[in-house]
Coordinates of C-alpha atoms in Angstrom, one line a residue:
M27 CA 6.6 -10.8 -107.6
T28 CA 4.1 -10.5 -110.5
M29 CA 0.7 -9.2 -109.5
R30 CA -2.5 -10.7 -110.8
W31 CA -3.5 -9.0 -114.0
W32 CA -7.1 -8.8 -112.7
G33 CA -6.6 -8.0 -109.0
W34 CA -4.1 -7.9 -106.2
G35 CA -1.2 -10.1 -105.1
E36 CA -0.3 -13.4 -106.5
D37 CA -2.5 -16.6 -106.6
S38 CA -0.7 -18.3 -103.8
H39 CA -1.9 -15.6 -101.4
Q40 CA -5.6 -15.1 -101.3
A41 CA -8.1 -13.9 -98.7
R42 CA -11.2 -15.9 -97.8
L43 CA -14.3 -14.9 -95.9
G44 CA -15.9 -17.5 -93.7
P45 CA -19.5 -18.3 -93.5
A46 CA -20.0 -16.0 -90.5
A47 CA -18.5 -13.0 -92.4
R48 CA -20.6 -13.7 -95.5
G49 CA -23.6 -14.2 -93.2
M50 CA -23.1 -10.9 -91.6
L51 CA -22.9 -9.1 -95.1
A52 CA -25.9 -10.8 -96.3
E53 CA -27.8 -9.8 -93.1
R54 CA -26.7 -6.3 -93.1
I55 CA -26.6 -5.3 -96.9
G56 CA -28.4 -8.3 -98.7
D57 CA -27.2 -11.0 -100.9
A58 CA -25.0 -10.1 -103.9
R59 CA -24.8 -11.7 -107.5
P60 CA -21.3 -13.5 -107.7
A61 CA -19.1 -11.7 -110.4
E62 CA -17.3 -13.6 -113.2
R63 CA -13.8 -12.9 -114.5
V64 CA -12.8 -13.3 -118.2
A65 CA -9.6 -15.1 -119.1
L66 CA -6.6 -13.1 -119.9
E67 CA -6.7 -13.8 -123.5
Q68 CA -10.2 -12.6 -123.7
V69 CA -9.6 -9.1 -122.6
A70 CA -10.6 -6.7 -125.3
M71 CA -8.9 -3.5 -125.9
P72 CA -7.9 -1.0 -128.8
E73 CA -5.7 -2.4 -131.3
A74 CA -1.9 -1.4 -130.8
R75 CA -1.0 1.5 -132.8
P76 CA 2.6 1.8 -134.2
V77 CA 5.2 3.4 -132.0
P78 CA 8.4 4.9 -133.2
D79 CA 11.3 2.7 -134.1
G80 CA 13.5 5.3 -132.2
L81 CA 12.1 3.8 -129.0
R82 CA 14.0 0.4 -129.5
A83 CA 17.1 2.4 -130.4
A84 CA 16.7 4.5 -127.1
V85 CA 16.7 1.4 -125.0
N86 CA 17.0 -2.0 -126.8
E87 CA 15.0 -4.4 -128.7
A88 CA 14.2 -6.7 -125.7
S89 CA 13.1 -3.7 -123.7
V90 CA 10.1 -2.6 -126.0
L91 CA 7.3 -4.9 -125.4
T92 CA 4.0 -5.2 -127.4
A93 CA 2.4 -8.4 -126.5
H94 CA -1.1 -8.8 -125.3
E95 CA -0.2 -9.6 -121.8
H96 CA 2.3 -6.9 -121.5
R97 CA -0.3 -4.2 -122.6
V98 CA -3.0 -5.5 -120.3
R99 CA -0.8 -5.6 -117.1
R100 CA 0.1 -1.8 -117.9
A101 CA -3.2 -0.5 -118.9
A102 CA -4.7 0.5 -115.5
G103 CA -4.1 0.5 -111.6
R104 CA -6.3 -0.8 -109.0
S105 CA -9.1 1.6 -108.6
Y106 CA -12.6 0.0 -108.5
P107 CA -13.3 1.1 -112.2
D108 CA -9.9 -0.3 -113.2
L109 CA -10.7 -3.6 -111.6
I110 CA -14.1 -3.8 -113.2
R111 CA -12.9 -3.2 -116.6
L112 CA -10.1 -5.8 -116.2
R113 CA -12.2 -8.4 -114.6
E114 CA -14.9 -8.0 -117.3
G115 CA -12.3 -7.7 -120.2
R116 CA -13.4 -4.4 -121.7
L117 CA -10.5 -2.1 -121.5
E118 CA -11.2 1.4 -123.1
S119 CA -7.4 2.4 -123.2
A120 CA -4.2 0.4 -123.2
P121 CA -0.6 1.3 -124.0
D122 CA 0.5 0.8 -127.5
A123 CA 3.8 -0.5 -126.1
V124 CA 5.6 -1.1 -122.8
V125 CA 9.2 0.4 -122.6
L126 CA 11.5 -0.7 -119.7
P127 CA 14.5 1.7 -119.5
G128 CA 17.5 0.9 -117.4
S129 CA 18.9 4.2 -116.6
A130 CA 18.1 8.0 -116.4
E131 CA 20.0 8.4 -119.7
Q132 CA 17.7 6.0 -121.3
V133 CA 14.7 7.6 -119.9
A134 CA 16.0 10.9 -121.5
R135 CA 16.3 9.3 -124.6
V136 CA 12.8 7.8 -124.5
L137 CA 11.3 11.1 -123.7
D138 CA 13.2 12.9 -126.6
V139 CA 11.7 10.4 -129.0
C140 CA 7.9 10.5 -127.6
A141 CA 8.2 14.5 -127.6
R142 CA 9.4 14.6 -131.1
E143 CA 7.0 12.0 -132.5
G144 CA 3.8 12.8 -130.4
V145 CA 3.7 9.9 -128.1
A146 CA 2.3 10.0 -124.6
V147 CA 4.1 8.6 -121.7
V148 CA 2.7 7.1 -118.6
P149 CA 5.4 6.3 -116.1
F150 CA 4.6 2.9 -114.4
G151 CA 5.9 1.5 -111.2
G152 CA 3.8 -0.8 -109.2
G153 CA 0.5 -0.2 -110.8
T154 CA -1.2 0.3 -107.3
S155 CA -2.8 3.6 -108.1
V156 CA -6.4 3.8 -106.7
V157 CA -7.3 7.1 -108.4
G158 CA -6.6 6.2 -112.1
G159 CA -3.1 7.6 -111.9
V160 CA -1.6 5.0 -114.4
D161 CA -4.6 4.6 -116.7
A162 CA -2.9 4.5 -120.4
L163 CA -4.6 7.6 -121.8
A164 CA -3.1 9.2 -125.1
G165 CA -5.0 12.2 -125.0
D166 CA -4.6 14.0 -128.3
H167 CA -1.4 12.1 -129.1
A168 CA -0.7 9.6 -131.8
A169 CA 0.0 6.6 -129.4
V170 CA 0.8 6.1 -125.8
I171 CA 3.5 4.0 -124.1
A172 CA 3.9 2.7 -120.7
L173 CA 7.4 3.4 -119.1
D174 CA 7.8 0.7 -116.8
L175 CA 10.9 1.5 -114.3
R176 CA 11.4 -1.9 -112.7
R177 CA 14.9 -2.2 -114.1
M178 CA 15.9 0.8 -112.3
R179 CA 16.4 -0.6 -108.7
R180 CA 19.6 1.2 -107.2
C181 CA 20.1 1.2 -103.5
E182 CA 23.2 3.1 -102.0
V183 CA 23.4 3.8 -98.4
D184 CA 25.2 6.6 -96.8
A185 CA 25.7 5.0 -93.3
E186 CA 27.3 8.2 -91.9
S187 CA 24.4 10.6 -93.0
L188 CA 21.8 7.8 -92.6
T189 CA 20.4 8.4 -96.0
A190 CA 19.9 6.3 -99.1
Q191 CA 19.8 6.7 -102.9
L192 CA 17.1 4.6 -104.2
G193 CA 15.9 3.9 -107.6
P194 CA 12.3 4.5 -108.6
G195 CA 11.6 0.9 -109.6
L196 CA 12.3 -0.7 -106.1
R197 CA 9.4 -2.2 -104.6
G198 CA 8.7 -1.5 -100.9
P199 CA 9.9 -5.0 -99.8
E200 CA 12.9 -4.8 -102.0
A201 CA 14.0 -1.6 -100.5
E202 CA 13.4 -2.7 -96.9
A203 CA 15.4 -5.8 -97.6
A204 CA 18.4 -4.0 -99.0
L205 CA 18.2 -1.5 -96.3
A206 CA 18.1 -4.0 -93.5
E207 CA 21.4 -5.3 -94.5
H208 CA 22.8 -2.0 -93.3
G209 CA 20.6 -2.1 -90.1
A210 CA 18.2 0.6 -91.3
T211 CA 14.7 1.2 -92.6
L212 CA 12.5 3.8 -94.1
G213 CA 9.7 3.0 -91.9
H214 CA 7.2 3.6 -94.9
F215 CA 4.5 1.0 -95.0
P216 CA 1.4 2.0 -96.8
Q217 CA -1.2 -0.8 -97.5
S218 CA 0.2 -0.9 -100.9
F219 CA 3.7 -1.7 -99.6
E220 CA 4.2 -5.1 -101.2
Y221 CA 3.9 -3.7 -104.8
A222 CA 4.2 0.1 -104.7
T223 CA 7.6 1.4 -105.7
I224 CA 9.9 4.1 -104.6
G225 CA 9.1 6.3 -107.5
G226 CA 5.5 5.9 -106.9
F227 CA 5.8 6.8 -103.2
A228 CA 7.4 10.1 -104.1
A229 CA 5.3 10.8 -107.2
T230 CA 2.0 10.5 -105.0
R231 CA 3.2 12.0 -101.8
S232 CA 2.4 8.6 -100.1
A233 CA 1.7 8.4 -96.4
G234 CA 2.5 5.0 -94.5
Q235 CA 0.6 3.2 -91.6
A236 CA 3.5 4.4 -89.2
S237 CA 3.7 7.9 -90.6
A238 CA 3.0 9.4 -87.2
G239 CA 6.6 8.1 -86.1
Y240 CA 8.5 8.0 -89.3
G241 CA 6.8 10.7 -91.3
R242 CA 5.0 10.8 -94.7
F243 CA 7.2 9.8 -97.7
D244 CA 7.4 13.4 -98.8
E245 CA 9.0 14.2 -95.3
L246 CA 11.8 11.5 -95.8
V247 CA 12.8 12.9 -99.1
T248 CA 15.9 15.0 -99.0
A249 CA 16.7 15.2 -102.7
L250 CA 15.7 13.7 -106.0
T251 CA 16.2 13.8 -109.7
M252 CA 13.5 14.2 -112.4
V253 CA 14.1 13.7 -116.1
S254 CA 11.6 15.9 -118.0
P255 CA 11.3 16.2 -121.8
A256 CA 12.9 19.6 -121.3
G257 CA 15.7 18.2 -119.2
E258 CA 17.0 17.1 -116.0
L259 CA 15.8 18.8 -112.9
R260 CA 17.9 17.9 -109.9
T261 CA 17.9 19.1 -106.3
L262 CA 21.1 19.4 -104.0
E263 CA 21.6 16.5 -101.5
T264 CA 21.6 18.5 -98.3
P265 CA 19.2 18.5 -95.2
H266 CA 17.9 21.9 -95.8
T267 CA 18.1 25.0 -97.9
A268 CA 16.5 28.4 -97.9
A269 CA 17.2 29.0 -101.6
G270 CA 13.8 30.0 -102.8
P271 CA 10.7 27.8 -103.1
A272 CA 11.4 24.1 -102.9
L273 CA 11.6 22.6 -106.5
R274 CA 11.6 19.3 -104.5
E275 CA 8.1 20.0 -103.7
L276 CA 7.1 20.5 -107.3
V277 CA 8.3 16.9 -108.1
L278 CA 6.8 15.2 -105.2
G279 CA 3.2 14.6 -106.0
S280 CA 3.6 15.6 -109.5
E281 CA 2.3 12.1 -110.5
G282 CA 4.3 11.8 -113.7
T283 CA 2.7 14.7 -115.4
M284 CA 6.0 16.6 -115.6
G285 CA 8.7 14.1 -115.9
V286 CA 10.0 10.8 -114.6
I287 CA 11.5 10.6 -111.2
T288 CA 14.8 8.7 -111.6
D289 CA 16.6 8.9 -108.3
V290 CA 15.4 9.6 -104.7
T291 CA 17.4 10.2 -101.6
A292 CA 15.5 9.6 -98.4
R293 CA 16.2 9.7 -94.8
L294 CA 16.6 6.4 -92.9
R295 CA 16.1 5.1 -89.4
P296 CA 17.8 2.4 -87.5
L297 CA 16.0 -0.9 -87.6
P298 CA 13.8 -0.9 -84.5
E299 CA 14.9 -3.5 -81.9
S300 CA 11.3 -3.5 -80.5
R301 CA 7.7 -3.2 -81.7
R302 CA 4.8 -3.3 -79.6
Y303 CA 1.3 -3.2 -81.0
E304 CA -2.0 -3.0 -78.7
G305 CA -5.7 -2.6 -78.9
W306 CA -7.6 -0.1 -76.9
I307 CA -11.4 0.6 -76.9
A308 CA -12.9 4.1 -76.8
P309 CA -16.5 4.7 -75.7
D310 CA -17.4 6.3 -79.0
F311 CA -15.7 7.8 -82.0
D312 CA -15.8 11.3 -80.7
S313 CA -14.1 10.6 -77.4
G314 CA -11.5 8.5 -79.3
A315 CA -10.7 11.4 -81.7
E316 CA -10.2 13.6 -78.6
V317 CA -7.8 10.9 -77.1
V318 CA -5.8 11.0 -80.4
R319 CA -5.9 14.7 -80.6
A320 CA -4.4 14.9 -77.0
L321 CA -1.8 12.5 -78.0
A322 CA -0.9 14.5 -81.0
Q323 CA -0.8 17.8 -79.3
D324 CA 1.2 16.4 -76.2
H325 CA 3.9 14.9 -78.5
A326 CA 2.8 11.4 -77.3
L327 CA 1.4 10.0 -80.5
P328 CA 2.3 6.3 -81.2
D329 CA 4.0 5.5 -84.4
V330 CA 0.9 3.5 -85.6
T331 CA -2.4 5.3 -84.4
R332 CA -5.6 4.0 -86.0
L333 CA -9.2 4.8 -84.6
S334 CA -12.1 3.0 -86.2
D335 CA -15.5 4.2 -85.9
Q336 CA -18.1 1.9 -84.4
S337 CA -19.3 0.6 -87.8
E338 CA -15.6 -0.3 -88.9
T339 CA -15.0 -1.8 -85.5
T340 CA -17.9 -4.2 -85.8
V341 CA -17.5 -5.0 -89.4
S342 CA -13.8 -5.5 -89.0
M343 CA -14.2 -8.0 -86.2
A344 CA -16.6 -10.0 -88.3
L345 CA -14.5 -10.0 -91.4
S346 CA -11.5 -11.0 -89.4
G347 CA -12.7 -14.5 -88.7
T348 CA -12.6 -14.2 -84.9
S349 CA -14.5 -17.0 -83.5
G350 CA -17.9 -16.5 -81.9
A351 CA -16.6 -17.5 -78.5
K352 CA -13.6 -14.9 -78.6
R353 CA -16.3 -12.3 -79.7
A354 CA -18.5 -13.2 -76.8
A355 CA -15.5 -13.1 -74.5
L356 CA -14.6 -9.6 -75.6
G357 CA -18.2 -8.5 -75.5
A358 CA -18.4 -9.7 -71.7
Y359 CA -15.2 -7.9 -71.0
L360 CA -16.3 -4.6 -72.7
G361 CA -19.6 -5.0 -70.8
V362 CA -17.8 -5.0 -67.6
R363 CA -15.5 -2.0 -68.7
R364 CA -18.8 -0.2 -70.0
R365 CA -17.3 0.0 -73.6
R366 CA -19.8 -2.3 -75.3
G367 CA -20.2 -0.9 -78.8
G368 CA -17.1 1.1 -78.5
C369 CA -14.5 2.1 -81.2
M370 CA -11.4 0.1 -81.7
L371 CA -7.8 2.0 -81.4
I372 CA -4.9 0.4 -82.6
C373 CA -1.6 1.8 -81.2
G374 CA 1.9 0.8 -82.1
W375 CA 5.3 2.0 -80.8
E376 CA 8.8 1.2 -82.5
G377 CA 12.4 1.9 -81.6
S378 CA 14.6 0.9 -78.9
A379 CA 13.3 -1.3 -76.1
E380 CA 13.7 1.4 -73.5
D381 CA 12.3 4.2 -75.9
V382 CA 9.2 2.0 -76.6
E383 CA 8.5 1.3 -73.0
R384 CA 8.9 5.0 -72.1
R385 CA 6.7 6.4 -75.0
R386 CA 4.1 3.6 -74.4
A387 CA 3.8 4.6 -70.9
L388 CA 3.4 8.3 -71.8
S389 CA 0.7 7.4 -74.4
A390 CA -1.2 4.8 -72.0
R391 CA -1.5 7.7 -69.2
I392 CA -3.4 10.0 -71.9
L393 CA -5.3 7.1 -73.4
R394 CA -6.7 6.1 -69.9
A395 CA -7.3 9.7 -69.1
G396 CA -9.5 10.0 -72.1
G397 CA -11.6 7.1 -71.3
A398 CA -10.0 4.4 -73.5
A399 CA -9.7 1.0 -71.9
A400 CA -6.7 -1.4 -72.8
L401 CA -7.4 -4.7 -74.7
G402 CA -3.8 -6.0 -74.5
S403 CA -1.6 -7.1 -77.4
A404 CA -4.0 -9.6 -79.1
P405 CA -5.8 -6.9 -81.2
G406 CA -2.5 -5.3 -81.9
R407 CA -0.9 -8.7 -83.1
A408 CA -3.9 -9.4 -85.3
W409 CA -3.6 -5.9 -87.0
E410 CA 0.0 -6.3 -87.5
H411 CA -0.6 -9.8 -89.1
G412 CA -3.2 -8.4 -91.5
R413 CA -2.0 -4.9 -92.0
F414 CA -1.7 -5.5 -95.9
Q415 CA -4.7 -7.7 -96.3
G416 CA -7.2 -5.1 -97.4
P417 CA -6.7 -5.3 -101.1
Y418 CA -6.9 -9.1 -100.9
L419 CA -10.1 -8.9 -99.0
R420 CA -11.4 -6.6 -101.7
D421 CA -10.8 -9.1 -104.4
E422 CA -12.9 -11.6 -102.4
L423 CA -15.5 -9.1 -102.0
L424 CA -15.5 -8.3 -105.8
D425 CA -15.7 -12.2 -106.6
L426 CA -18.8 -12.4 -104.3
G427 CA -20.6 -9.6 -106.2
Y428 CA -20.0 -6.8 -103.8
F429 CA -19.1 -3.1 -104.6
V430 CA -16.3 -2.2 -102.2
E431 CA -14.4 1.3 -102.5
T432 CA -12.2 3.5 -100.3
L433 CA -11.6 7.1 -100.2
E434 CA -9.8 9.4 -97.8
T435 CA -9.4 13.1 -96.8
S436 CA -8.5 15.3 -93.9
H437 CA -9.4 18.3 -91.9
T438 CA -8.5 20.3 -88.9
W439 CA -9.5 19.1 -85.4
S440 CA -12.1 22.0 -85.2
R441 CA -13.9 20.7 -88.4
Y442 CA -13.1 17.1 -88.7
R443 CA -16.6 15.9 -87.0
E444 CA -18.5 18.0 -89.6
L445 CA -16.4 16.6 -92.5
Y446 CA -16.7 13.0 -91.0
E447 CA -20.6 13.2 -90.8
A448 CA -21.0 14.9 -94.3
V449 CA -19.0 12.5 -96.1
R450 CA -20.5 9.5 -94.3
S451 CA -24.0 10.9 -95.2
A452 CA -23.1 11.6 -98.8
I453 CA -21.8 8.1 -99.4
A454 CA -24.9 6.4 -97.6
G455 CA -27.2 8.7 -99.4
A456 CA -25.7 8.0 -102.9
L457 CA -25.9 4.1 -102.3
D458 CA -29.5 4.4 -101.3
A459 CA -30.2 6.4 -104.3
Q460 CA -28.7 3.6 -106.4
G461 CA -30.9 1.2 -104.8
T462 CA -28.0 -0.7 -103.1
P463 CA -27.9 0.4 -99.4
G464 CA -24.6 -0.6 -98.0
I465 CA -22.1 -0.4 -95.1
V466 CA -20.1 2.8 -94.5
M467 CA -17.1 2.7 -92.4
C468 CA -14.4 5.1 -91.4
H469 CA -11.1 5.3 -89.4
L470 CA -8.7 8.2 -88.5
S471 CA -5.2 6.8 -89.4
H472 CA -2.9 9.8 -89.7
A473 CA -3.1 12.4 -86.9
Y474 CA -1.3 15.7 -86.5
A475 CA -1.3 18.4 -83.9
D476 CA -3.7 20.3 -86.1
G477 CA -5.8 17.6 -87.4
A478 CA -6.2 14.3 -88.8
S479 CA -7.2 12.1 -91.9
L480 CA -10.4 10.3 -92.3
Y481 CA -10.3 7.1 -94.3
Y482 CA -13.8 5.6 -95.5
T483 CA -14.4 2.0 -96.8
F484 CA -17.9 1.1 -98.1
I485 CA -19.4 -2.0 -99.2
A486 CA -22.7 -2.6 -101.0
P487 CA -24.3 -5.1 -103.6
R488 CA -23.1 -4.2 -107.1
R489 CA -25.3 -3.2 -109.8
P490 CA -24.6 -5.8 -112.5
G491 CA -24.0 -4.1 -115.8
A492 CA -23.7 -0.6 -114.2
E493 CA -20.9 -0.9 -111.9
I494 CA -19.1 2.1 -113.1
E495 CA -22.1 4.3 -113.0
Q496 CA -22.8 3.2 -109.4
W497 CA -19.2 4.0 -108.5
R498 CA -19.4 7.4 -110.3
S499 CA -22.4 8.4 -108.4
V500 CA -21.1 7.6 -104.9
K501 CA -17.7 8.7 -105.5
S502 CA -19.0 12.1 -107.0
A503 CA -21.3 12.6 -104.0
A504 CA -18.5 12.0 -101.6
C505 CA -16.0 14.3 -103.5
E506 CA -18.6 17.0 -103.5
A507 CA -19.3 16.7 -99.9
I508 CA -15.5 17.0 -99.1
V509 CA -15.0 20.1 -101.2
A510 CA -18.3 21.7 -99.7
H511 CA -16.7 21.5 -96.3
A512 CA -13.3 22.6 -97.4
G513 CA -11.6 19.2 -96.8
T514 CA -8.8 18.0 -98.9
I515 CA -9.7 15.9 -102.0
T516 CA -7.0 13.5 -101.1
H517 CA -4.8 13.0 -98.0
H518 CA -2.5 10.4 -99.5
H519 CA -4.3 8.5 -102.5
A520 CA -3.1 11.3 -104.9
V521 CA -5.2 13.1 -107.5
G522 CA -4.8 10.9 -110.7
R523 CA -7.7 10.8 -113.1
D524 CA -10.4 10.5 -110.5
H525 CA -9.7 13.6 -108.4
A526 CA -8.6 16.0 -111.2
P527 CA -12.0 17.7 -111.7
Y528 CA -11.6 18.9 -108.0
M529 CA -8.1 20.5 -108.3
P530 CA -9.6 23.9 -108.6
A531 CA -11.2 23.7 -105.3
E532 CA -7.9 22.4 -103.8
V533 CA -5.4 25.2 -105.1
G534 CA -7.5 27.7 -106.8
E535 CA -7.4 28.9 -110.4
V536 CA -4.1 30.9 -109.8
G537 CA -2.6 27.9 -108.2
L538 CA -3.6 25.8 -111.1
D539 CA -2.2 28.4 -113.6
A540 CA 1.2 28.4 -111.8
L541 CA 1.3 24.5 -111.9
R542 CA 0.3 24.6 -115.7
A543 CA 3.2 27.1 -116.3
V544 CA 5.7 24.7 -114.7
K545 CA 4.2 21.7 -116.7
D546 CA 4.3 23.9 -119.8
R547 CA 8.1 24.6 -119.4
L548 CA 9.0 20.9 -118.3
D549 CA 6.8 19.2 -121.0
P550 CA 6.2 21.6 -123.8
A551 CA 4.7 18.9 -126.0
G552 CA 2.2 17.7 -123.1
I553 CA 3.2 14.1 -123.3
M554 CA 3.6 13.3 -119.7
N555 CA 0.7 11.2 -118.2
P556 CA -2.2 13.1 -120.0
G557 CA -5.4 13.4 -118.1
K558 CA -4.0 13.2 -114.6
L559 CA -3.6 15.8 -111.9
F560 CA -4.9 18.7 -114.2
P561 CA -8.6 19.2 -114.8
G562 CA -9.9 19.5 -118.4
P563 CA -7.9 18.7 -121.5

């Protein structure tokens, strides 16, 4: 599948908002001015600079692409600024060429040429970064290439160890299809699942929607190989080692700034024979969060646990296309249960039929004890059906002229409430200051015994001609609120270009110096993904 050059998904798969949803947005935040998109051939970008002839010798003639479309498709990810620049056809940067290696050996040859000739390298997987992680920045180098890893799609299963060696270019659906032939799954389903790749999952420390049950992607990885300009870094394929600091952890989350991940060995699970998704309603966000905390600390957390605040609950129902009759019936039911205006909680369990029933019964006791009321399987099925729809809805909202963005963080249970309020207030205040009051929504989607993530979505009318400035103002306000309250600048979206200025608050100056020292050793010429992860030049 090839993603639209200007948005998400293919033309055959689109999300359309009905009249009721459009009316709700107009009523809540006002009308927006529809946005136009330019044609692909109208996209303006810097003229391509020459790249070394040695690149063709490192791969082959057919694997070095310089056509206009190839450059546009690898120029950016899918952050809000990326999408605005693509749609308006004004790219500030683009790769001078796209190189498609077919093996780790070819990757090593490409990096050798680029380090020698002063060419920056941006590893490129699915292009789904929402934090500027694949922006084609050359830094102070003579040129920049996008190193597209789509040809590296190995999948070898060790059925006895229940692990698999996976190539970095495998997309999520490709990996799952290959593993299903062996009766196995990774269980890793982030919202970007349809297009994101194994290499991207590892490079960004991705977290999936069922990470409470299966684990974040970094928890699944047992071994990996990274080819850096200085040579190959490989970790042992063993379940655990006490031999010093884990080099695996240096590679996971490195975002292509130290080298190129060329092989990932990950733990698998048997394909679940049963899946059960349900909706529950909590009286309010605080009591719902307390229920989630109890589930996590009592080891009864469902594999999928997603608590929406009141704003997200209301808007999600409106955007879902649920009929007025169904909403009225649900409202009447909630009135009887004294849960009108409550917060939706989606719970999902996966595994053997017996295990699902046992775990579901344990979770249900805690949910009820915490004041949550069961809504049955219909909301769960609706969530499952639309679990990857968010990016498609975002395209539709952008077409209608709305500014829509997401960001996420996490904190301990003892401080999550203050962080929730601070970030929500910062986003709302920044939107007001821009003259574009909006809707601010949040959900808790990854829970642990000691805390949880907070995932914000906000929608407002765009400022025509000043979309990037509008975004930067709101994004900065939210990030500064996160830092002020000692939350993480990212729970699972990664750092990329957008969050790099906040890394000193995340790891400290000594921590940054340590990371820079590792980068200097692995990438002496500084060619790997300039402008990402590290603040400053």
